[in-house]
Structure formats: structure tokens, C-alpha cells
Amino acid sequence: MKVLIADGVSQMAVDILKDDFECVIKDKLPAEELLQIIPEFDALIVRSASKVTAEVIDAATNLKIIGRAGVGVDNIDVPAATARGIIVINSPGGNTNAATEHTCAMMLAMARNIPIANETLQKGEWNRKQYTGVELKDKTLGVIGMGRIGSGVAKRALAFEMKVIGYDPYINEERAKDMGVEVGTFEDVIAKSDFITVHMPLTDSTRGMINKDVMYKMKKGVRLINCARGGIIVEEDLRDAVLDGQVAGAAVDVFTSEPIPADHPLLGVKNIFVTPHLGASTVEAQVGVAVDVAQGIKAALNGDPVMTA
Ligand code: NAD
Ligand code: MLT
């Protein structure tokens, strides 16, 4: 059987699969080529660059399983795959620590103006006064989405002596309280926090959840972080609220459509800083997600049970 490994997924996936299956590696795979070659393959591993659309699934006459080397399966048409009996698996925990640490790095970098201070000093400008920051200690962090990454961020924020308030419709209140996290409503979190970070999937109920109306119910000078999914925070509304001073700063790793164009609304705005979807981009996480999906694919192709996404 043949496995197509796309999107620069770690070599660990090949190491796990190569003795049993023929592995074909295509790091940069144009959509047309994927469509053309997919009928040859029994399994497909992707990260986020390859879009596994209904058209691809339709053409994938031999495909038995799709492995997403990460958490979100938004680049895979799961209903289309399911309708064809193709299993979709992911790696729910393989990049949790990486995304958690990236979120904390974004929060600290934003609080201390590190991106702009670096950028200007690299140009020879010594701006000590201009880049006075704020401290995390004694500030309130609102965590919306208290799953794997949200709780990891909460735990680390507590170590910085922040007060943490969490909102999640499915929260385990006892666990949150044991951690030292106050559990609140969405409105509580919005109104009380100095920093707000979102950690839920992009769904019909979370799309646009942080919009203009919500931003103006926040404390003036709030700072926002999105390392979850583009579209949870409305990008144009965020730009306007930062330009207006309602939101003092924003740190954004994920965008409605990726990669972003040079005229994207969140580019070139003072007090907004961005990273190109780097949340899971650590050596360790890329090995973790590759191992998870490769083991799942090996099991499925050998007829053993697997946990679907
Ligand atoms: P998770 O499933 O462990 O947690 C998600 C949480 O969101 C759950 O607890 C769920 O109850 C909660 N939730 C669902 N709907 C909600 C709502 N309307 N309001 C508040 N909470 C809601 O997922 P995770 O592993 O913590 O990942 C969180 C997000 O981060 C996902 O979107 C994932 O794709 C993304 N992610 C991004 C990167 C990156 O590279 N930037 C890396 C990993 C994960
Ligand atoms: C994920 O959903 O796992 C992340 O967005 C990270 C990635 O795409 O690699």
C-alpha cells in the first residue's frame, strides 16, 4: 500500500511507515498535482497547507485514511471523507505544549513591546522611553476555551502571578478551580480581563465571537491574543479597535485565510504583531504529531482500530 506524505511532515512519519508501506514525500504539493496523484494512494498525511477538498476525496478512489499532523481538521472535508468511508485522524495532543508556549511568548512579547523594540533597534534606533511595557503580575488573563491549550496557558499564567478567569461551555469547573482558575461567563471574562486569549476551534458558534461589539465591552486598553484559529476574532474589527485605542495591542498567529497577503488588515498596524502560524512549529511538536498520525495510519491499514478526529 502507498502513503502520500505532504506539507513537510517530519521524517519520523516515514521512519514509522516505511517498512510496511511505500512512502512518497511531497513537501510542496500544488492542489492540481494532489488531485492528479491521489488515486494511487491508500493513505494521505497532511499538515495545513494541503486542502483535502470534496473534489480531492472524490478523486481518491483508493484512499482509506487521512492523517492530519496537528489538531484542527479544518483543511479536510470531513463529511465528504466520512461519506466515502475514509477515516480521518489527527493528533489532538502532539502540539499542545508548543502552542501553549507560543501563546505565552506572544503575551510576554506584546506586554514588553519586544517585536517593535527589536525591529527599530535593528535599524539603529535606541527607543527606551517609547517602549515602556506593562507587567503580567496582578493582571487578569481571560482564557476563552479551557481545553488542552487554554488550560496549559492558564497554568503558566498563574506562575506569572496573574489572576486567571476562564470561560468554556464545557468546562470542568472542579478541575479549573483546583488549578486556581476562576470560572466565569463569557460576559465576565470579557469585562474583567486585561489580557484575553482564545483557544477554541473555529465553528459556526465561535466564528466572529470576538467582534466590534464585544471588543467595546472589554476594558479599554485590553490586549488580545489569537493562537487558535483565524476568524474567531474579526480581523477588520480588531484593526479598527487597535487604531482607536480601545484595544491596546494584539498578538496574532492565525488568520482567516493563510498565507496572508501583504495588504492584510492586521499588517502595518502599530501595536499589532503577527507570526505566520508558528504555534505548532517546534522540532518536538512536529515529531509528536508525525508519530501520532503515522502510528494511527499503520494501525488502520493493518486493520487495527484507531481513534478518529
Ligand atoms: P481542545 O479541543 O483541547 O480545546 C478546545 C476547547 O474549546 C474545548 O474545551 C471546548 O469546550 C472549547 N470550546 C468550544 N466551543 C467554545 C465556545 N463557543 N466558547 C468557548 N470555548 C469553547 O483544543 P486545543 O488543542 O486546546 O486547541 C485549541 C485551538 O488551537 C484549536 O482551534 C486548534 O486548532 C488550535 N491550534 C492552533 C495551533 C497553532 O499553530 N497556532 C496549534 C495547535 C492548536
Ligand atoms: C493545528 O491545528 O494543529 C495547528 O494549527 C498547527 C498546524 O497547523 O500545524
PDB file of C-alpha atoms in Angstrom, residues 1-2 38-44 60-67 81 84-89 297 300-302 306:
ATOM      1  CA  MET A   1       0.000   0.000   0.000  1.00  0.00           C
ATOM      2  CA  LYS A   2       1.110   3.583  -0.670  1.00  0.00           C
ATOM      3  CA  ILE A  38      -4.270  10.986  -5.142  1.00  0.00           C
ATOM      4  CA  PRO A  39      -5.931   7.948  -6.857  1.00  0.00           C
ATOM      5  CA  GLU A  40      -2.643   5.990  -6.394  1.00  0.00           C
ATOM      6  CA  PHE A  41      -2.654   6.304  -2.616  1.00  0.00           C
ATOM      7  CA  ASP A  42      -4.147   4.327   0.269  1.00  0.00           C
ATOM      8  CA  ALA A  43      -3.275   6.916   2.915  1.00  0.00           C
ATOM      9  CA  LEU A  44      -2.541  10.633   2.986  1.00  0.00           C
ATOM     10  CA  ALA A  60      -9.172   9.427  -4.126  1.00  0.00           C
ATOM     11  CA  THR A  61     -10.545   6.099  -5.270  1.00  0.00           C
ATOM     12  CA  ASN A  62      -8.116   4.014  -3.161  1.00  0.00           C
ATOM     13  CA  LEU A  63      -7.861   6.245  -0.116  1.00  0.00           C
ATOM     14  CA  LYS A  64      -8.647   4.609   3.223  1.00  0.00           C
ATOM     15  CA  ILE A  65      -7.341   7.125   5.738  1.00  0.00           C
ATOM     16  CA  ILE A  66      -6.294  10.794   6.020  1.00  0.00           C
ATOM     17  CA  GLY A  67      -3.980  11.806   8.868  1.00  0.00           C
ATOM     18  CA  ALA A  81     -14.448  11.731   3.659  1.00  0.00           C
ATOM     19  CA  ARG A  84     -16.839   7.764   1.270  1.00  0.00           C
ATOM     20  CA  GLY A  85     -15.865   5.653   4.302  1.00  0.00           C
ATOM     21  CA  ILE A  86     -12.433   7.303   4.563  1.00  0.00           C
ATOM     22  CA  ILE A  87     -11.176   7.568   8.149  1.00  0.00           C
ATOM     23  CA  VAL A  88      -9.856  10.966   9.312  1.00  0.00           C
ATOM     24  CA  ILE A  89      -7.427  11.010  12.230  1.00  0.00           C
ATOM     25  CA  ILE A 297      -2.214   5.111   9.780  1.00  0.00           C
ATOM     26  CA  ALA A 300      -5.678   1.457  10.317  1.00  0.00           C
ATOM     27  CA  LEU A 301      -4.003  -0.008   7.222  1.00  0.00           C
ATOM     28  CA  ASN A 302      -3.244  -3.151   9.213  1.00  0.00           C
ATOM     29  CA  VAL A 306      -7.981   3.866  15.532  1.00  0.00           C
TER      30      VAL A 306
END
